[in-house]
Amino acid sequence: MDITITASELYGLIRRKLLRHFGRNPEHVRLQELYKATCMVVRDFLAERVDETFNEVNAQGLKQVYYLSMEFLPGTSLRNHAFNLGIEPVLREAVAALGRNLDEFYEMEPDAGLGNGGLGRLASCYLDALATERYPGHGMSICYEYGIFKQKIVDGRQTELPDDWTDLGGVWLIAKEDEMKEVHFGGRLKESWDENGRLRMTHTDYRTVLAVPQEMMVSGYRSSAANSLILWESRSPIEIDMEKFAEGKYLQAMEERYKAEIISQILYPADEHIEGKTLRLQQQYFFVSASLQMIVDKHLMAYGSLDLLADKIAIHINDTHPTLAIPELMRILMDDHDYSWNEADSIARSVISYTNHTVMPEALERWPEALVAQELPRIHSIISEINNRQSQSWLDHPEITEEQRQEMAIIHDGNIRMANLCVETAHTVNGVSELHSQIIKDNIFKGFSSLKPEKFINVTNGIAYRRWLNQANPKLAELLDSVIGPAYRNDARRLAGILPLKDDVPLLARLAKIKRENKVRFSNNANRLWGVQIDPDSLFDVQVKRIHEYKRQLLNLIHIIDLYLRWQEDPNADLPPRTFIFAGKAAPSYFLAKEIIRLAYHLGQQIDATPKLKDKLKVLFMENYAVSMSEWIMPAAELSEQISLAGKEASGTGNMKLMLNGAITIGTLDGANVEIHRAVGDDNMFLFGMTAEEVGQLLAENNYNPWTYVLQNPSIARIIDFISHKINGESFAEILNYLTTGFQGSADPFCILADFESYRKTQQRAGQIYQKPAEWNRMSLINIGNAGIFSADRSAGEYASKIWKMSRL
Ligand code: 26V
C-alpha cells in the first residue's frame, strides 16, 4: 500500500517540520537540518502505520513474535522507507523544490551499524520481511551509542575509530520515556516461605540501571503493516552523588552514572571468540530483562492476565547472546506474577525458540558460574534449578551415555553453557542452511537430537532482496521490470521468469551493459575516494565479509600470488585482466585477521609497482566495509568468492546478494553454497575443494600436513618461497608459519593448502569462461533467475509457520 501524496504536499510537510522543529525556513537552513526534517516527515508516515498495526493486532488478538538479538544492522533508512512506501519519485521532486538532491541525502546518512556482520544483517533482513509479509514482529536489542568501529587502513594496518552514528542517524529513533524499565544487578537473595507454603525469593541490595526504549520503525515493501525495532538505552537513576561531590571526590561522584551508561555505549566488535567480560554479560541481561518486562507489560495491558501468554507471543533467541531471556521470563512469572515453577517452566518452553549461527567452538558462549552468581544472583538460582532438573530428567533415559550427559549439561566445569540452556528449553532449534542444520544435529547437539529429533529443523537464510536489487541496482531492476514485469518484487520466485530467455542474445547484451555501467560507477567511486585506478573491463573478483581464518581470505591471496608469479614468468599468458576486491573488518584483537589485511594491502602495492603487470592485475582492499558499501559493490561484482573450509560457514548471505546481482560463485560445498549449487547446477557455479565429510576425515585422522602439499606441488612451493621474502618491503613471517606449520604450533586448522590445487584449477576455468562473454553472461542470467529462493520473505514465512505458529495481519 503506497502513501498517496503529491510532491507539493510533501514539500509543504517538510517546510512545516523545518519551522516547527528547527525554527527555520528553507531559505536559511543548514543542509543537515533539511535532511533531518525530510527524514522526520517520512518517519511520521511510518509512525501512523506502526500505530495502526498495533491496534489491528490487538483487535484481532494476533500472535506476535519478539526477535531478540544483540545485533541488528539496518544500514541506512531513508531510501529504504521511501522505496517501501512508494514515495521515492515525489520525495525526489519535493527535495528538488527545496533546492537539494535526494541522492545527496542518501549519501549523508550514516549506517546504523549495530552489529558485526551476517548475524546482525540477517536480523534486519527478517524485520523487513516480516513487515512486508504482514506478520506482527518486533526486534529488540541495544541502542549502542557507538556501533561497529570505522575501519581505516594506515600503511596496510587496520586501525579502529569510534562510530558515532547518533547525530544524523538518531532521527530514526523515538524515545519512549514513559516505557522505561528498571534492571537490577548484583545484590543478595533471601529465601523465605510464604503463607501458601511456597518458596519465595527476594532480591535485595541490588544496583538499578534504567532502560529507556528507543523505537526505530520498520517498514515493509508496499505493506500497510509496519513493525518496530526496540533499542534499549541505559541510564543511571543517580545523576551525581552529591555527597561524594561535596567531599571533593569528583570522579567517584559520577561513578554510578558512568557504570550504568556504559552498558549501552559500545558494541563488542568481536565475533570470533568469547571473552568473559562482565560488561558483555551486563549488556546481555540489560536488554533481555528490559525486553521481557516490556513484552509481559504489553501483554498484560492487552489481555489482563498472563494465562494466554503462550498463545499470543513467541520469543526468538538469535544465537545464544539473548539466552538469559529464558531464566528472566521465568523470574518474572514466578517472582512478579506468582506462577509456580512448573507453570513458568512450561510457558518458557512453549514460547522460546532458538537459532544457532555458528559451529565454531570458540564462539559458543560460556559464562563462569561465579560471575553470573555475583552479577545476577536470582538468574543464577533459576539456571541452577534448570540444570538440576535436566540431570533428573535423564534418569528416565538409561540409553544416554555418560559422555553425552557431560556434553549436554548446562553447567559444566564451573561454566554455564548458553547453547545447552537454549537447546534444553527451546521448543525448536534451527540451523541456517541445510548442511549447517545437519551438522548441528550430528555434532554439536548430538545428544539432544537423539532424545528429541523433532526439535531440530532447518530454515535456510534469506536476504531483503529488494534492497540489493531494486534499491542498489536500479538498472538491473528496471530491466527485469520490463522483461518479466514487476511481480517479482513481491514474489522473488518469479525472478525465474527470465530463465527461458537464457539464450536471448539481445537480453544478454543488455545484462552485460548494465554490469559494465555498474563497474564504471564502482571504479569512479573508488577513484574519487581513494585515488585508485581500476580497469572496468577487468574481471571483478570479489571477497567481501568479516576477515576470519575459516573464511580463508588467505586462500584467495595465495592464488593471487600464484597468478602474479605466472604472469611475470609469461607476460603473454592467456588470462583475463583481473581486479581482486577485498573488504571486511577484523576484530580489533584478532592478530592473524589483521595480518591478512596487511598482506592484501602490500601485495596490492607490490603489484601496482610492477609495470608489466599493473594493467593485468590489481588488488584492492577497500576500507570500512558496511551495509551501504555492500550496496555499491554487489552490483559491480562478477565472481563471488565463497571459499570457506567446508563445514565451517553456517550459511553466508553475501553469497546470495552477489548471486542476485549476477555474480557467479566460486565456492566450496559449504553453508548455503550447497543450496546455490542445487539451484544453478554444476554448469553455473565454480565448485571446488573438499566436502565437509572429506574435511572431517582429514582432520579426524590428524592427517593434514601442509608440507605434503608444499613438496608435491611446485606452484605451492613457489608461493611459500615468495611469502618467505619481503612483499613490498614487509615481512609476513606469521602468515608463512600459519600456512606451513600452523599458528602457534598446530597445523592450519582450515587446511588451506589441501584445497589450493582444486581452487587454482577452478579459478583458471573461471578465467577461461570469462573470456567467452556469451557463456559468462548466460551463467550470470541463470544465477539471477535462480536467486528467488534466497528471499528473506520466504525465510520469514518459514519461521512464522513452522516455528512461531503465527498468522498474518
Ligand atoms: C559470536 C560472538 C562470540 C563472542 C564474542 C562476540 C560474538 C559476537 C557475535 C557472534 C556471532 C557469530 C555468529 C555469526 O555471525 N554467524 C553468522 O551468521 C550468519 C547469519 O546466519 C551466517 O550467514 C554466517 O555464515 C555465520 O557465520
Coordinates of C-alpha atoms in Angstrom, one line a residue, residues 178-672:
D178 CA 7.3 6.6 29.7
E179 CA 8.0 2.9 28.9
M180 CA 11.3 3.0 30.9
K181 CA 12.1 -0.2 32.8
E182 CA 14.4 -1.0 35.8
V183 CA 17.1 -3.6 35.5
H184 CA 18.7 -5.0 38.7
F185 CA 22.3 -6.2 39.1
G186 CA 24.3 -7.7 42.0
G187 CA 22.8 -7.7 45.4
R188 CA 21.7 -10.7 47.5
L189 CA 19.0 -13.3 47.5
K190 CA 16.8 -14.1 50.5
E191 CA 14.7 -17.3 50.7
S192 CA 11.5 -17.5 52.6
W193 CA 8.3 -19.5 52.7
D194 CA 5.1 -17.7 52.0
E195 CA 1.7 -18.4 53.7
N196 CA 0.9 -21.0 50.9
G197 CA 4.0 -22.9 51.7
R198 CA 5.7 -21.8 48.6
L199 CA 9.4 -20.9 48.5
R200 CA 9.9 -17.2 47.8
M201 CA 13.0 -15.4 46.6
T202 CA 13.6 -11.8 47.5
H203 CA 16.3 -9.9 45.7
T204 CA 17.8 -7.1 47.8
D205 CA 20.6 -4.6 47.8
Y206 CA 20.8 -4.5 44.1
R207 CA 22.1 -1.8 41.8
T208 CA 19.4 -0.4 39.5
V209 CA 20.1 0.6 35.9
L210 CA 17.3 2.3 33.9
A211 CA 16.4 1.1 30.4
V212 CA 14.8 3.6 28.0
P213 CA 13.3 2.2 24.8
Q214 CA 14.3 4.0 21.6
E215 CA 12.0 2.9 18.8
M216 CA 13.1 2.6 15.3
M217 CA 10.3 1.9 12.9
V218 CA 10.4 -0.9 10.3
S219 CA 8.6 -0.6 7.0
G220 CA 7.7 -3.4 4.6
Y221 CA 7.6 -3.2 0.8
R222 CA 4.2 -1.6 -0.1
S223 CA 2.8 -3.1 3.0
S224 CA 0.2 -1.5 5.2
A225 CA 1.8 -3.1 8.2
A226 CA 4.8 -1.5 10.0
N227 CA 6.7 -3.0 12.9
S228 CA 9.3 -1.7 15.3
L229 CA 12.8 -2.3 16.5
I230 CA 13.1 -1.5 20.2
L231 CA 16.6 -0.4 21.1
W232 CA 17.3 -0.1 24.8
E233 CA 19.4 2.7 26.1
S234 CA 20.9 2.5 29.6
R235 CA 20.7 5.4 32.1
S236 CA 21.5 5.8 35.7
P237 CA 18.9 6.6 38.3
I238 CA 21.5 8.8 40.0
E239 CA 22.9 11.7 38.1
I240 CA 25.6 12.8 40.6
D241 CA 26.4 11.6 44.1
M242 CA 26.2 15.0 45.8
E243 CA 27.8 13.7 49.0
K244 CA 30.9 12.4 47.2
F245 CA 31.0 15.7 45.2
A246 CA 30.9 17.7 48.4
E247 CA 33.9 15.7 49.7
G248 CA 35.8 16.7 46.5
K249 CA 35.6 13.2 45.1
Y250 CA 34.5 14.4 41.7
L251 CA 35.2 11.2 39.7
Q252 CA 33.6 9.0 42.3
A253 CA 30.6 11.3 42.3
M254 CA 30.0 10.4 38.7
E255 CA 30.9 6.7 39.0
E256 CA 27.5 5.2 39.4
R257 CA 26.3 7.1 36.4
Y258 CA 29.1 6.0 34.2
K259 CA 28.7 2.4 35.3
A260 CA 25.1 2.5 34.1
E261 CA 25.6 4.5 30.9
I262 CA 28.5 2.4 29.7
I263 CA 26.2 -0.6 29.3
S264 CA 24.7 0.7 26.1
Q265 CA 27.7 2.6 25.0
I266 CA 29.5 0.3 22.6
L267 CA 29.0 -2.8 20.5
Y268 CA 31.6 -5.5 21.1
P269 CA 33.4 -5.6 17.8
A270 CA 34.5 -9.3 18.0
D271 CA 32.6 -12.3 16.7
E272 CA 35.3 -15.0 16.7
H273 CA 35.9 -15.9 20.3
I274 CA 34.3 -15.3 23.7
E275 CA 35.9 -13.1 26.2
G276 CA 34.2 -13.5 29.6
K277 CA 33.9 -9.8 30.1
T278 CA 31.5 -8.6 32.9
L279 CA 30.3 -5.7 30.7
R280 CA 29.1 -8.0 28.0
L281 CA 27.2 -10.1 30.5
Q282 CA 25.6 -6.9 31.8
Q283 CA 24.7 -5.9 28.2
Q284 CA 23.0 -9.2 27.6
Y285 CA 21.0 -9.2 30.8
F286 CA 20.2 -5.5 30.5
F287 CA 18.5 -5.8 27.1
V288 CA 16.9 -9.1 27.8
S289 CA 15.4 -8.1 31.1
A290 CA 14.0 -4.8 29.8
S291 CA 12.6 -6.6 26.7
L292 CA 10.9 -9.2 28.7
Q293 CA 9.4 -6.7 31.1
M294 CA 8.0 -4.8 28.1
I295 CA 6.7 -8.0 26.4
V296 CA 4.9 -9.0 29.7
D297 CA 3.6 -5.5 30.4
K298 CA 2.2 -5.1 26.9
H299 CA 0.5 -8.5 27.1
L300 CA -1.0 -7.7 30.4
M301 CA -2.3 -4.5 29.1
A302 CA -4.0 -6.2 26.2
Y303 CA -5.2 -9.3 27.9
G304 CA -5.5 -8.6 31.6
S305 CA -3.6 -11.7 32.7
L306 CA -0.7 -13.8 31.5
D307 CA -2.6 -17.0 31.1
L308 CA -2.7 -16.6 27.3
L309 CA 0.9 -15.6 27.0
A310 CA 2.0 -18.8 25.2
D311 CA -0.8 -18.4 22.6
K312 CA -0.1 -14.8 21.9
I313 CA 3.6 -14.4 21.9
A314 CA 6.7 -16.1 20.5
I315 CA 10.2 -15.1 21.7
H316 CA 13.1 -15.9 19.4
I317 CA 16.7 -16.1 20.6
N318 CA 19.1 -15.1 17.8
D319 CA 22.2 -17.0 18.6
T320 CA 23.0 -17.6 22.3
H321 CA 23.5 -13.9 23.2
P322 CA 20.0 -13.4 24.5
T323 CA 19.7 -16.7 26.3
L324 CA 19.1 -15.1 29.6
A325 CA 15.6 -14.4 28.3
I326 CA 14.8 -17.9 29.5
P327 CA 15.5 -17.5 33.2
E328 CA 14.4 -13.9 33.1
L329 CA 10.9 -14.9 31.7
M330 CA 10.7 -17.5 34.5
R331 CA 11.8 -15.0 37.1
I332 CA 9.1 -12.5 36.1
L333 CA 6.4 -15.2 36.0
M334 CA 7.4 -16.6 39.4
D335 CA 8.5 -13.7 41.4
D336 CA 6.3 -10.9 40.0
H337 CA 3.2 -12.8 39.0
D338 CA 3.0 -15.8 41.4
Y339 CA 3.3 -18.6 38.9
S340 CA 4.7 -21.9 40.1
W341 CA 8.0 -23.4 38.8
N342 CA 6.1 -25.9 36.7
E343 CA 3.9 -23.3 35.2
A344 CA 6.7 -20.9 34.5
D345 CA 8.8 -23.7 33.0
S346 CA 6.1 -24.8 30.8
I347 CA 5.3 -21.3 29.5
A348 CA 9.0 -20.7 28.8
R349 CA 9.3 -24.0 26.9
S350 CA 6.3 -23.1 24.7
V351 CA 7.4 -19.6 23.8
I352 CA 11.1 -19.8 23.3
S353 CA 12.8 -20.8 20.1
Y354 CA 16.5 -20.5 19.2
T355 CA 18.6 -20.2 16.1
N356 CA 22.2 -21.3 16.1
H357 CA 24.6 -19.4 13.7
T358 CA 27.9 -20.9 14.2
V359 CA 29.7 -24.2 14.9
M360 CA 33.0 -22.6 15.7
P361 CA 33.7 -23.9 19.2
E362 CA 35.4 -20.7 20.3
A363 CA 32.3 -18.7 19.6
L364 CA 30.0 -20.9 21.7
E365 CA 29.2 -18.8 24.7
R366 CA 30.1 -19.9 28.2
W367 CA 29.8 -17.8 31.3
P368 CA 31.7 -18.5 34.6
E369 CA 29.0 -19.6 37.0
A370 CA 30.7 -17.5 39.8
L371 CA 30.3 -14.3 37.6
V372 CA 26.7 -15.0 36.9
A373 CA 26.0 -15.7 40.6
Q374 CA 27.6 -12.4 41.6
E375 CA 26.1 -10.2 38.9
L376 CA 22.7 -11.9 38.6
P377 CA 22.0 -14.0 41.7
R378 CA 18.3 -14.7 41.0
I379 CA 19.0 -15.6 37.4
H380 CA 21.8 -17.9 38.6
S381 CA 19.5 -19.7 41.0
I382 CA 17.0 -20.3 38.2
I383 CA 19.6 -21.6 35.8
S384 CA 21.0 -24.0 38.6
E385 CA 17.5 -25.3 39.1
I386 CA 17.0 -25.9 35.3
N387 CA 20.4 -27.7 35.3
N388 CA 19.4 -29.9 38.3
R389 CA 16.1 -30.8 36.7
Q390 CA 17.8 -31.6 33.4
S391 CA 20.0 -34.2 35.1
Q392 CA 17.0 -35.6 36.9
S393 CA 15.2 -36.0 33.6
W394 CA 18.0 -38.2 32.3
L395 CA 17.2 -40.8 35.0
D396 CA 14.4 -42.0 32.6
H397 CA 16.9 -42.4 29.8
P398 CA 19.4 -45.0 30.5
E399 CA 20.4 -45.1 26.8
I400 CA 22.2 -41.8 27.1
T401 CA 25.9 -42.4 27.7
E402 CA 28.0 -40.6 30.4
E403 CA 29.8 -38.8 27.6
Q404 CA 26.6 -37.4 26.2
R405 CA 25.4 -36.3 29.7
Q406 CA 28.6 -34.4 30.0
E407 CA 28.2 -32.8 26.6
M408 CA 24.6 -31.8 27.3
A409 CA 25.0 -30.5 30.8
I410 CA 24.1 -26.8 31.1
I411 CA 26.5 -26.2 34.0
H412 CA 29.8 -27.9 33.5
D413 CA 33.3 -27.3 34.9
G414 CA 32.1 -24.1 36.6
N415 CA 30.7 -22.6 33.4
I416 CA 27.2 -22.0 32.2
R417 CA 26.9 -23.2 28.6
M418 CA 24.4 -20.9 26.9
A419 CA 23.8 -23.0 23.8
N420 CA 22.9 -26.0 26.0
L421 CA 20.5 -23.9 28.1
C422 CA 18.8 -22.8 24.8
V423 CA 18.6 -26.3 23.3
E424 CA 17.3 -27.8 26.6
T425 CA 14.5 -25.2 26.8
A426 CA 13.6 -24.1 23.3
H427 CA 10.7 -25.8 21.6
T428 CA 12.5 -25.5 18.3
V429 CA 16.2 -25.2 17.4
N430 CA 17.2 -24.3 13.8
G431 CA 20.3 -24.0 11.8
V432 CA 20.6 -21.6 8.9
S433 CA 21.3 -23.8 5.9
E434 CA 20.7 -27.4 5.1
L435 CA 24.3 -28.5 5.7
H436 CA 24.6 -26.5 8.9
S437 CA 21.4 -27.8 10.3
Q438 CA 22.6 -31.3 9.7
I439 CA 25.9 -30.6 11.3
I440 CA 24.4 -29.2 14.5
K441 CA 22.2 -32.3 14.8
D442 CA 25.0 -34.7 14.2
N443 CA 27.8 -33.0 16.1
I444 CA 27.4 -30.1 18.5
F445 CA 23.9 -31.0 19.7
K446 CA 24.0 -34.8 19.0
G447 CA 22.8 -35.9 22.5
F448 CA 19.8 -33.5 22.4
S449 CA 18.9 -34.5 18.9
S450 CA 18.9 -38.2 19.7
L451 CA 16.5 -37.5 22.5
K452 CA 14.2 -35.2 20.6
P453 CA 15.0 -35.2 16.9
E454 CA 11.8 -33.3 16.1
K455 CA 13.1 -30.3 17.9
F456 CA 15.6 -29.6 15.2
I457 CA 14.8 -28.0 11.9
N458 CA 16.4 -26.0 9.1
V459 CA 15.5 -22.6 7.9
T460 CA 17.8 -21.5 5.2
N461 CA 18.8 -17.9 5.4
G462 CA 17.4 -15.3 3.1
I463 CA 18.0 -11.6 2.2
A464 CA 15.9 -8.5 1.9
Y465 CA 16.5 -8.8 -1.9
R466 CA 14.8 -5.6 -2.9
R467 CA 17.5 -3.7 -1.1
W468 CA 20.2 -5.2 -3.1
L469 CA 18.3 -5.4 -6.4
N470 CA 15.7 -2.6 -6.7
Q471 CA 17.5 -0.1 -4.5
A472 CA 21.1 -0.9 -5.1
N473 CA 21.0 -1.9 -8.7
P474 CA 18.1 0.1 -10.2
K475 CA 19.2 -0.6 -13.8
L476 CA 19.0 -4.3 -13.4
A477 CA 15.7 -3.9 -11.6
E478 CA 14.4 -1.8 -14.5
L479 CA 15.5 -4.4 -17.0
L480 CA 13.7 -7.1 -15.0
D481 CA 10.6 -4.9 -14.7
S482 CA 10.4 -4.5 -18.4
V483 CA 11.2 -8.1 -19.3
I484 CA 9.2 -10.1 -16.7
G485 CA 7.0 -7.5 -15.1
P486 CA 7.2 -6.2 -11.6
A487 CA 5.5 -9.1 -9.8
Y488 CA 8.9 -10.4 -8.7
R489 CA 9.1 -7.5 -6.3
N490 CA 6.6 -9.3 -4.1
D491 CA 7.4 -12.8 -5.0
A492 CA 11.1 -13.4 -5.6
R493 CA 10.4 -16.9 -7.1
R494 CA 9.2 -15.0 -10.2
L495 CA 12.7 -14.0 -11.0
A496 CA 12.7 -17.4 -12.6
G497 CA 10.7 -15.7 -15.4
I498 CA 13.9 -14.7 -17.1
L499 CA 15.2 -18.3 -17.2
P500 CA 13.5 -19.2 -20.5
L501 CA 15.4 -16.2 -22.0
K502 CA 18.9 -17.5 -21.1
D503 CA 19.8 -17.7 -24.8
D504 CA 18.3 -14.5 -25.8
V505 CA 21.3 -12.7 -27.3
P506 CA 20.0 -9.1 -27.1
L507 CA 18.8 -9.6 -23.5
L508 CA 22.3 -11.0 -22.5
A509 CA 23.8 -7.9 -24.1
R510 CA 21.6 -5.6 -22.1
L511 CA 22.6 -7.5 -19.0
A512 CA 26.3 -7.2 -19.8
K513 CA 25.8 -3.5 -20.5
I514 CA 24.3 -2.9 -17.1
K515 CA 27.1 -4.8 -15.4
R516 CA 29.6 -2.7 -17.2
E517 CA 27.9 0.5 -16.2
N518 CA 27.9 -0.7 -12.6
K519 CA 31.6 -1.4 -12.8
V520 CA 32.2 2.0 -14.2
R521 CA 30.3 3.6 -11.3
F522 CA 32.3 1.5 -8.9
S523 CA 35.6 2.4 -10.5
N524 CA 34.7 6.1 -10.4
N525 CA 33.7 5.9 -6.7
A526 CA 37.0 4.1 -5.9
N527 CA 38.9 6.7 -7.8
R528 CA 37.1 9.6 -6.1
L529 CA 37.5 8.1 -2.6
W530 CA 41.0 6.5 -2.7
G531 CA 42.5 7.8 -6.0
V532 CA 42.9 4.3 -7.3
Q533 CA 42.6 3.3 -11.0
I534 CA 40.5 0.3 -11.8
D535 CA 40.0 -1.1 -15.3
P536 CA 36.3 -1.5 -15.7
D537 CA 36.9 -4.2 -18.3
S538 CA 38.8 -6.4 -16.0
L539 CA 37.1 -9.3 -14.2
F540 CA 35.8 -8.1 -10.9
D541 CA 36.6 -10.8 -8.4
V542 CA 35.0 -10.0 -5.0
Q543 CA 35.5 -11.3 -1.5
V544 CA 33.7 -9.1 1.0
K545 CA 32.9 -10.3 4.5
R546 CA 34.4 -10.3 8.0
I547 CA 38.1 -11.3 8.0
H548 CA 38.4 -14.8 9.5
E549 CA 40.7 -17.7 9.2
Y550 CA 37.9 -20.1 8.4
K551 CA 36.6 -17.8 5.5
R552 CA 40.1 -18.3 4.0
Q553 CA 40.8 -14.9 2.5
L554 CA 44.4 -16.4 2.6
L555 CA 43.5 -19.0 0.0
N556 CA 42.4 -16.2 -2.3
L557 CA 45.6 -14.2 -1.6
I558 CA 47.9 -17.1 -2.3
H559 CA 46.1 -17.7 -5.5
I560 CA 46.7 -14.1 -6.4
I561 CA 50.4 -14.6 -5.7
D562 CA 50.3 -17.6 -8.0
L563 CA 48.8 -15.5 -10.8
Y564 CA 51.4 -12.8 -10.2
L565 CA 54.2 -15.3 -10.5
R566 CA 52.8 -16.9 -13.5
W567 CA 52.3 -13.7 -15.3
Q568 CA 55.7 -12.5 -14.5
E569 CA 57.1 -15.7 -16.0
D570 CA 54.9 -15.4 -19.1
P571 CA 53.5 -12.0 -19.7
N572 CA 51.6 -13.3 -22.7
A573 CA 49.7 -15.9 -20.7
D574 CA 46.1 -16.0 -21.9
L575 CA 44.4 -14.9 -18.8
P576 CA 41.8 -12.1 -18.5
P577 CA 42.9 -9.0 -16.5
R578 CA 41.5 -9.2 -13.0
T579 CA 40.7 -6.8 -10.2
F580 CA 40.6 -8.6 -6.9
I581 CA 38.4 -6.7 -4.4
F582 CA 38.5 -7.4 -0.7
A583 CA 36.6 -5.7 2.0
G584 CA 35.9 -6.6 5.6
K585 CA 36.7 -5.8 9.2
A586 CA 38.9 -7.7 11.5
A587 CA 38.1 -8.0 15.2
P588 CA 40.5 -5.5 16.9
S589 CA 42.2 -8.2 18.9
Y590 CA 42.4 -10.7 16.1
F591 CA 46.0 -10.7 15.2
L592 CA 46.0 -13.1 12.2
A593 CA 43.0 -11.4 10.6
K594 CA 44.9 -8.1 10.8
E595 CA 47.9 -9.8 9.2
I596 CA 45.7 -11.0 6.4
I597 CA 44.6 -7.4 5.7
R598 CA 48.2 -6.3 5.8
L599 CA 49.2 -8.9 3.3
A600 CA 46.3 -8.0 0.9
Y601 CA 47.4 -4.4 1.1
H602 CA 51.1 -4.9 0.5
L603 CA 50.6 -7.4 -2.2
G604 CA 48.4 -4.9 -3.9
Q605 CA 51.1 -2.2 -3.6
Q606 CA 53.8 -4.5 -4.9
I607 CA 51.7 -5.4 -8.0
D608 CA 51.0 -1.7 -8.6
A609 CA 54.7 -1.2 -8.6
T610 CA 55.3 -3.9 -11.2
P611 CA 55.0 -2.1 -14.6
K612 CA 54.3 -5.1 -16.8
L613 CA 51.6 -6.3 -14.5
K614 CA 49.8 -3.3 -13.5
D615 CA 47.3 -3.4 -16.3
K616 CA 46.5 -7.0 -15.8
L617 CA 46.3 -7.5 -12.0
K618 CA 45.0 -5.3 -9.3
V619 CA 44.3 -6.0 -5.6
L620 CA 42.1 -3.5 -3.8
F621 CA 41.4 -3.7 -0.1
M622 CA 38.5 -1.3 0.5
E623 CA 38.4 0.1 3.9
N624 CA 35.3 0.3 6.2
Y625 CA 33.1 -2.4 4.7
A626 CA 29.5 -1.7 5.8
V627 CA 25.9 -2.4 4.6
S628 CA 25.9 0.8 2.5
M629 CA 29.3 -0.1 0.9
S630 CA 28.0 -3.6 0.0
E631 CA 25.2 -1.9 -1.9
W632 CA 27.6 -0.4 -4.4
I633 CA 30.0 -3.4 -4.5
M634 CA 27.4 -6.2 -5.2
P635 CA 26.0 -4.7 -8.5
A636 CA 29.5 -4.4 -9.9
A637 CA 30.7 -7.9 -8.9
E638 CA 31.3 -10.7 -11.4
L639 CA 32.9 -13.5 -9.4
S640 CA 31.8 -14.2 -5.9
E641 CA 34.3 -15.8 -3.6
Q642 CA 32.7 -18.2 -1.1
I643 CA 35.7 -20.3 -0.2
S644 CA 35.4 -21.2 3.5
L645 CA 36.6 -24.7 4.6
A646 CA 33.5 -26.9 4.1
G647 CA 31.6 -27.4 7.3
K648 CA 32.5 -24.1 8.8
E649 CA 30.4 -21.3 7.3
A650 CA 26.9 -21.7 8.8
S651 CA 25.2 -20.2 5.7
G652 CA 26.6 -17.0 4.3
T653 CA 24.3 -14.3 3.0
G654 CA 26.7 -12.2 0.9
N655 CA 26.8 -15.2 -1.4
M656 CA 23.1 -14.6 -2.0
K657 CA 23.4 -10.9 -2.6
L658 CA 26.2 -11.4 -5.1
M659 CA 24.3 -14.1 -7.0
L660 CA 21.2 -11.9 -7.2
N661 CA 23.3 -9.3 -8.9
G662 CA 24.5 -11.7 -11.5
A663 CA 27.9 -12.7 -10.0
I664 CA 28.9 -16.3 -10.4
T665 CA 30.0 -18.1 -7.3
I666 CA 33.4 -19.8 -6.9
G667 CA 33.0 -21.8 -3.8
T668 CA 33.2 -24.9 -1.6
L669 CA 30.2 -27.0 -0.8
D670 CA 29.6 -25.1 2.5
G671 CA 26.7 -23.3 4.1
A672 CA 24.1 -22.0 1.6

